Tab-separated table of C-alpha atoms in Angstrom:
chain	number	residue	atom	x	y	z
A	1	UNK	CA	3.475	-40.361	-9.827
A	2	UNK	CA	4.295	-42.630	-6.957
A	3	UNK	CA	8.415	-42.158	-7.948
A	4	UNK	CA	7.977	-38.500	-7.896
A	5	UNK	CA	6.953	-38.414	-4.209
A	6	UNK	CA	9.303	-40.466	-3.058
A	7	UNK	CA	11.815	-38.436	-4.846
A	8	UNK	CA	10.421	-35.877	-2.598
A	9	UNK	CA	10.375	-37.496	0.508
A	10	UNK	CA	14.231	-38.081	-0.150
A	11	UNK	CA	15.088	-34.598	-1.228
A	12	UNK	CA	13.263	-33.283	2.264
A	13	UNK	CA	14.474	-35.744	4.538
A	14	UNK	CA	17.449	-33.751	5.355
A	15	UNK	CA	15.916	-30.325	5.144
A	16	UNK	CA	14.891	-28.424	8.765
A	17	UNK	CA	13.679	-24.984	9.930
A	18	UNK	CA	11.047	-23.332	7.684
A	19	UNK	CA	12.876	-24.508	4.399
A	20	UNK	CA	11.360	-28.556	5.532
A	21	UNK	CA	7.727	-27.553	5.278
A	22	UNK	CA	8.419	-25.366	2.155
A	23	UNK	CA	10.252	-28.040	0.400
A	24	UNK	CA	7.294	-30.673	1.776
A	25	UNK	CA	5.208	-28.147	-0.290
A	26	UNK	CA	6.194	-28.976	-3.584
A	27	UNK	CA	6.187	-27.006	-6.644
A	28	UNK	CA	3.177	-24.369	-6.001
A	29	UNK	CA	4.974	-22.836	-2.742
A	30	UNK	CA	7.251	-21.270	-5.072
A	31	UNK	CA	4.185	-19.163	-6.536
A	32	UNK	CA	3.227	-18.739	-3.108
A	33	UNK	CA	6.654	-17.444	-2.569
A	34	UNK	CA	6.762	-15.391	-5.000
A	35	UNK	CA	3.641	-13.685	-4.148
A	36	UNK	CA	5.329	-13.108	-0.445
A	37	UNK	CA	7.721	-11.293	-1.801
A	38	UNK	CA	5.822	-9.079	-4.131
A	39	UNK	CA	3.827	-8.206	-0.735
A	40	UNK	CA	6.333	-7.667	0.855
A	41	UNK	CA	7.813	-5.384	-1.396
A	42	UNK	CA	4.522	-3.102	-1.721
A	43	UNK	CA	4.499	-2.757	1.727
A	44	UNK	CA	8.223	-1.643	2.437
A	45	UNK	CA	7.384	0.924	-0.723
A	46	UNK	CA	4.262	2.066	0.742
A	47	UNK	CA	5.894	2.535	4.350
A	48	UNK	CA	9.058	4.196	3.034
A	49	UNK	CA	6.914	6.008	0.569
A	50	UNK	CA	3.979	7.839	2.856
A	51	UNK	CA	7.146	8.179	5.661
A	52	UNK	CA	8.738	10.621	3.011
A	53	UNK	CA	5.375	12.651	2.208
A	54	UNK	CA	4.321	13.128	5.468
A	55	UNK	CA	4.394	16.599	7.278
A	56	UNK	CA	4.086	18.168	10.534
A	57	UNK	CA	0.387	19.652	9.465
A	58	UNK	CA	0.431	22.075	12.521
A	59	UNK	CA	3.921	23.490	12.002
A	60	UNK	CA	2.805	24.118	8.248
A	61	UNK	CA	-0.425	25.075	8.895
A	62	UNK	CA	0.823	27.757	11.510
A	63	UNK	CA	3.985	29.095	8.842
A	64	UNK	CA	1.687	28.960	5.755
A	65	UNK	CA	-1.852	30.885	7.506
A	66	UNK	CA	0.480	33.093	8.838
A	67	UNK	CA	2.503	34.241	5.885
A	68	UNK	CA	-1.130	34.538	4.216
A	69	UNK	CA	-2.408	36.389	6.655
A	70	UNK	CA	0.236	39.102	6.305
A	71	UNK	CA	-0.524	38.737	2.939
A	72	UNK	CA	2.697	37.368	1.905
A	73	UNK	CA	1.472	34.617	-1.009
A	74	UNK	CA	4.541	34.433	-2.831
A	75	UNK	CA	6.480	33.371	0.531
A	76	UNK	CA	3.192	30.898	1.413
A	77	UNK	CA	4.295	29.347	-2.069
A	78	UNK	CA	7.767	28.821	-2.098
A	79	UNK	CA	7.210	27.695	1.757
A	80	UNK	CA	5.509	24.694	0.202
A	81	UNK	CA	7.550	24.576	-2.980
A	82	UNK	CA	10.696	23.988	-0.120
A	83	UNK	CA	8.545	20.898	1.367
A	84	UNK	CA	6.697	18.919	-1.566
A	85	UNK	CA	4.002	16.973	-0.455
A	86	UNK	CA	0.118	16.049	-1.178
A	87	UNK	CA	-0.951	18.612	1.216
A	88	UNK	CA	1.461	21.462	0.439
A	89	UNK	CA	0.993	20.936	-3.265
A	90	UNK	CA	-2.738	21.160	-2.788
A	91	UNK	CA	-2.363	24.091	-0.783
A	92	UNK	CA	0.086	25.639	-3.521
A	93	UNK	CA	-2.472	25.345	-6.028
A	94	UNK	CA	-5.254	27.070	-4.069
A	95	UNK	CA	-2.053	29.951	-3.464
A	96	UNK	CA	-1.214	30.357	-6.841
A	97	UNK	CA	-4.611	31.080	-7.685
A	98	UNK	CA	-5.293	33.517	-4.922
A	99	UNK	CA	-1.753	35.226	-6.315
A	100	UNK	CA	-3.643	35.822	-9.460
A	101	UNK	CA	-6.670	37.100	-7.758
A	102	UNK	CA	-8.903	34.496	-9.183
A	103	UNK	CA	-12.389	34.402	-7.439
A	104	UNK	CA	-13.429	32.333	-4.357
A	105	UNK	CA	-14.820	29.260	-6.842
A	106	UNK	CA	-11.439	29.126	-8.759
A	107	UNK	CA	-9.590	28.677	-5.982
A	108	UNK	CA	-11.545	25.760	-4.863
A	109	UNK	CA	-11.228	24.073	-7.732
A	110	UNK	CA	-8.135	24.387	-8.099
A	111	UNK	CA	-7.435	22.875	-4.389
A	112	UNK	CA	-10.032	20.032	-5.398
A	113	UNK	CA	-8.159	19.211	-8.632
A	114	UNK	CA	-4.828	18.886	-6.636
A	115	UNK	CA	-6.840	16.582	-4.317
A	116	UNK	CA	-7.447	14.418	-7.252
A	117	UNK	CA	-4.269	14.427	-8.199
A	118	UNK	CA	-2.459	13.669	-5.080
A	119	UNK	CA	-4.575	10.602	-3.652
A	120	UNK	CA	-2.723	7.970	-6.732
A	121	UNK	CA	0.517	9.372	-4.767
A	122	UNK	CA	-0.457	8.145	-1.122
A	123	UNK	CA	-2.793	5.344	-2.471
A	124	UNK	CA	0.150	3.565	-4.775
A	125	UNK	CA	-0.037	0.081	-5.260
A	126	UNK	CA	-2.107	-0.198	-2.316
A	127	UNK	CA	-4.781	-1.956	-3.572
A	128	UNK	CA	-3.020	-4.944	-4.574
A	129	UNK	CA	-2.235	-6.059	-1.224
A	130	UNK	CA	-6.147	-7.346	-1.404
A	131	UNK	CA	-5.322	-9.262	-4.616
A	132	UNK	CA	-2.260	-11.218	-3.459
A	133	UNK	CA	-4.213	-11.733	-0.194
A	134	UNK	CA	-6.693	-13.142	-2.281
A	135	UNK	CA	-4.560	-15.090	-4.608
A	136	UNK	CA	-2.228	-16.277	-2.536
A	137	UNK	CA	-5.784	-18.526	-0.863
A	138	UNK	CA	-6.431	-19.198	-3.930
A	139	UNK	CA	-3.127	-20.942	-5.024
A	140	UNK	CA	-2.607	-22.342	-1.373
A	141	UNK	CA	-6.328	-24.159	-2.264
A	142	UNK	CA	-4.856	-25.158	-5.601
A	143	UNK	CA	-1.456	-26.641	-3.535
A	144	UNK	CA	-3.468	-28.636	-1.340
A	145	UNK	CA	-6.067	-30.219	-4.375
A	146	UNK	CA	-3.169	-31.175	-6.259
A	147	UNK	CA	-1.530	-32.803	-3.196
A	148	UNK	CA	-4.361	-34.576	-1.786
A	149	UNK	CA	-4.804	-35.498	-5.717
A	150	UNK	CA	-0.904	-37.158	-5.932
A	151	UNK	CA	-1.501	-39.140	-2.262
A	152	UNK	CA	-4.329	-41.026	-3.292
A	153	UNK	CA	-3.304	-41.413	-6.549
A	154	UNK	CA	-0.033	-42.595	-5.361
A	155	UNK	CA	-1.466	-44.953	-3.095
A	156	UNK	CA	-3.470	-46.616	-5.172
A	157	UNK	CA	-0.600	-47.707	-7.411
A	158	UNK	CA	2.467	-47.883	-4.424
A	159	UNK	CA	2.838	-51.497	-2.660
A	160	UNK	CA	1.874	-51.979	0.934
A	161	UNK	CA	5.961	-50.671	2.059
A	162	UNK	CA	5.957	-47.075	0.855
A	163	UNK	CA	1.954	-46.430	0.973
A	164	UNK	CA	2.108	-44.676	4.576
A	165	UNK	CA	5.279	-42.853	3.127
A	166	UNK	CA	3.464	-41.481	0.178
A	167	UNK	CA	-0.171	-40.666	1.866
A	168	UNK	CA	1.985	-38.636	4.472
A	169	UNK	CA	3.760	-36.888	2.070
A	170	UNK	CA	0.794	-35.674	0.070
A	171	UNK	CA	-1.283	-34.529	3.194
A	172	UNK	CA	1.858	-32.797	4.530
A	173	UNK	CA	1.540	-31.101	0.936
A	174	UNK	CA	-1.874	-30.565	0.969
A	175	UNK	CA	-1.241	-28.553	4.102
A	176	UNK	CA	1.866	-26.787	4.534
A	177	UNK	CA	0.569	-25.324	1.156
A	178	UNK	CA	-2.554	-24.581	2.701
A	179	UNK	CA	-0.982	-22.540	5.963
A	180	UNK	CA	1.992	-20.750	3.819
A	181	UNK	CA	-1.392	-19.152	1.851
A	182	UNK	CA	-2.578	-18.485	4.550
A	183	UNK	CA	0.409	-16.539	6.256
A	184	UNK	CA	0.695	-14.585	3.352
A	185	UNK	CA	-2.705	-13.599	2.979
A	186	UNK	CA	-3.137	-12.446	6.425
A	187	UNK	CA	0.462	-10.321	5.948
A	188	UNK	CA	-1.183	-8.912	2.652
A	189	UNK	CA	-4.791	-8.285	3.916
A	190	UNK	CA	-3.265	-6.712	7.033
A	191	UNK	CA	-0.763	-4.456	5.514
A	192	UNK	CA	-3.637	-3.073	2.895
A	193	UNK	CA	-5.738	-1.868	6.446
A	194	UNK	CA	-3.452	-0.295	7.848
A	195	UNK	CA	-2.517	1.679	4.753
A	196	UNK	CA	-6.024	2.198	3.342
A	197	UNK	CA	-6.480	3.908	7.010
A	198	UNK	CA	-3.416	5.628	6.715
A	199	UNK	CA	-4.179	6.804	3.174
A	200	UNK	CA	-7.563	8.039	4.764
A	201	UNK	CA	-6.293	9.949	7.514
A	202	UNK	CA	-3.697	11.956	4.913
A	203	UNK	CA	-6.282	12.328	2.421
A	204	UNK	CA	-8.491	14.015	5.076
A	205	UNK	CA	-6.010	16.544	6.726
A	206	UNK	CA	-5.454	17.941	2.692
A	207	UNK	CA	-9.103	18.051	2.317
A	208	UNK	CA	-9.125	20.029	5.874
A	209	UNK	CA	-6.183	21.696	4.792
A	210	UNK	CA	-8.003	23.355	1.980
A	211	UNK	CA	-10.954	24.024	3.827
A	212	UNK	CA	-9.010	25.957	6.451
A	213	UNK	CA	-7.099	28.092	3.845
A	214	UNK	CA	-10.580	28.266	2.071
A	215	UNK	CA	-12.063	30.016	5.278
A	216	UNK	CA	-8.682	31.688	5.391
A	217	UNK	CA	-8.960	33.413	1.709
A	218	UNK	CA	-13.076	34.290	1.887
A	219	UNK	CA	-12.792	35.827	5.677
A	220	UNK	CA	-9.657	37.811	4.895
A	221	UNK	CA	-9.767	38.349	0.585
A	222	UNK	CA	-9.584	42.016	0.937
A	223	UNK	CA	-6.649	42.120	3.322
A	224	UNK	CA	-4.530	40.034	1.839
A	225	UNK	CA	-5.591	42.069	-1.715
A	226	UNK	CA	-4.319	45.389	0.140
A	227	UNK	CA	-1.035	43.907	1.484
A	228	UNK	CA	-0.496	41.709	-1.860
């Protein structure tokens, strides 16, 4: 055990920058690594992702009430079928129905299935941003037992000369595993609040969204029955 760390403490010596405390790490900051990346990778997916669904809800709102409202529903519809999204598709759905002249209750349920739908679009992989957050303790924890573990036990069989060596090198395991965890669960638990809140916002403009063109259809069915 005791050969092993000084095999470390010579591979390190001539390291510097952030690769010194990662290679002082040993062996578990690679899963700690690896977990980095994988949050980082749900969170450029996520951004890139909700950046592509989102809308102007005014500008659509305005187009889409008003095409209804002259009771143009098959222009309302291929409006939103030209701009895909959670809250045009949901919206599209309620259309469709009121194309077909389906009562009031139909057309909500047809909005609220879309809703359904829609949210595993926005929410993605979201939710395991928590679990690496989590994990990623977790394994920092294990780093630092199994450090702490090799500099006593490499102590207690070194000689006098290379004792300091090897107790330094397993606390500077134990903790430079402990802090890389760390950073990467406050990166992961981070990025999952601000999308859970973004998620939440979206998710409540389609709900209003449907609302609106609920209030829409009921105040004005016979109008846009006459014009359709």
């Amino acid at each position: 055990m005791d050969q092993q760390m000084v095999e470390v403490l010579h591979k390190c010596e001539g390291a510097s920058g952030l690769w010194k405390p990662f290679c002082e790490g040993g062996h578990v900051m690679f899963i700690i690594a690896g977990i980095g990346v994988l949050t980082l990778f749900f969170i450029i997916e996520r951004m890139l992702t909700l950046r592509k669904l989102a809308i102007n809800k005014d500008e659509f709102s305005e187009n889409v009430f008003g095409m209804i409202l002259r009771g143009d529903i098959q222009g309302a519809i291929a409006y939103c079928d030209r701009t895909p999204a959670p809250i045009t598709n949901t919206i599209k759905a309620g259309l469709v129905q009121v194309l077909n002249r389906r009562p009031d209750e139909e057309v909500q349920v047809a909005m609220d299935a879309s809703i359904l739908r829609e949210t595993p679009k926005l929410e993605g992989w979201t939710a395991f941003l928590a679990v690496f957050g989590n994990v990623s303790v977790l394994v920092g924890l294990l780093g630092t037992i199994i450090g702490l573990i090799r500099s006593f036990s490499g102590v207690g069989q070194a000689d006098a000369a290379t004792k300091a060596a090897l107790l330094s090198q397993g606390i500077s395991e134990a903790l430079n595993c402990t802090a890389f965890g760390l950073l990467v669960a406050i990166v992961a638990i981070v990025g999952y609040a601000i999308f859970q809140t973004l998620v939440g916002r979206a998710i409540t403009e389609v709900t209003e969204s449907s609302m609106n063109l609920m209030n829409v259809v009921v105040s004005n069915r016979d109008r846009i029955e006459r014009a359709g």
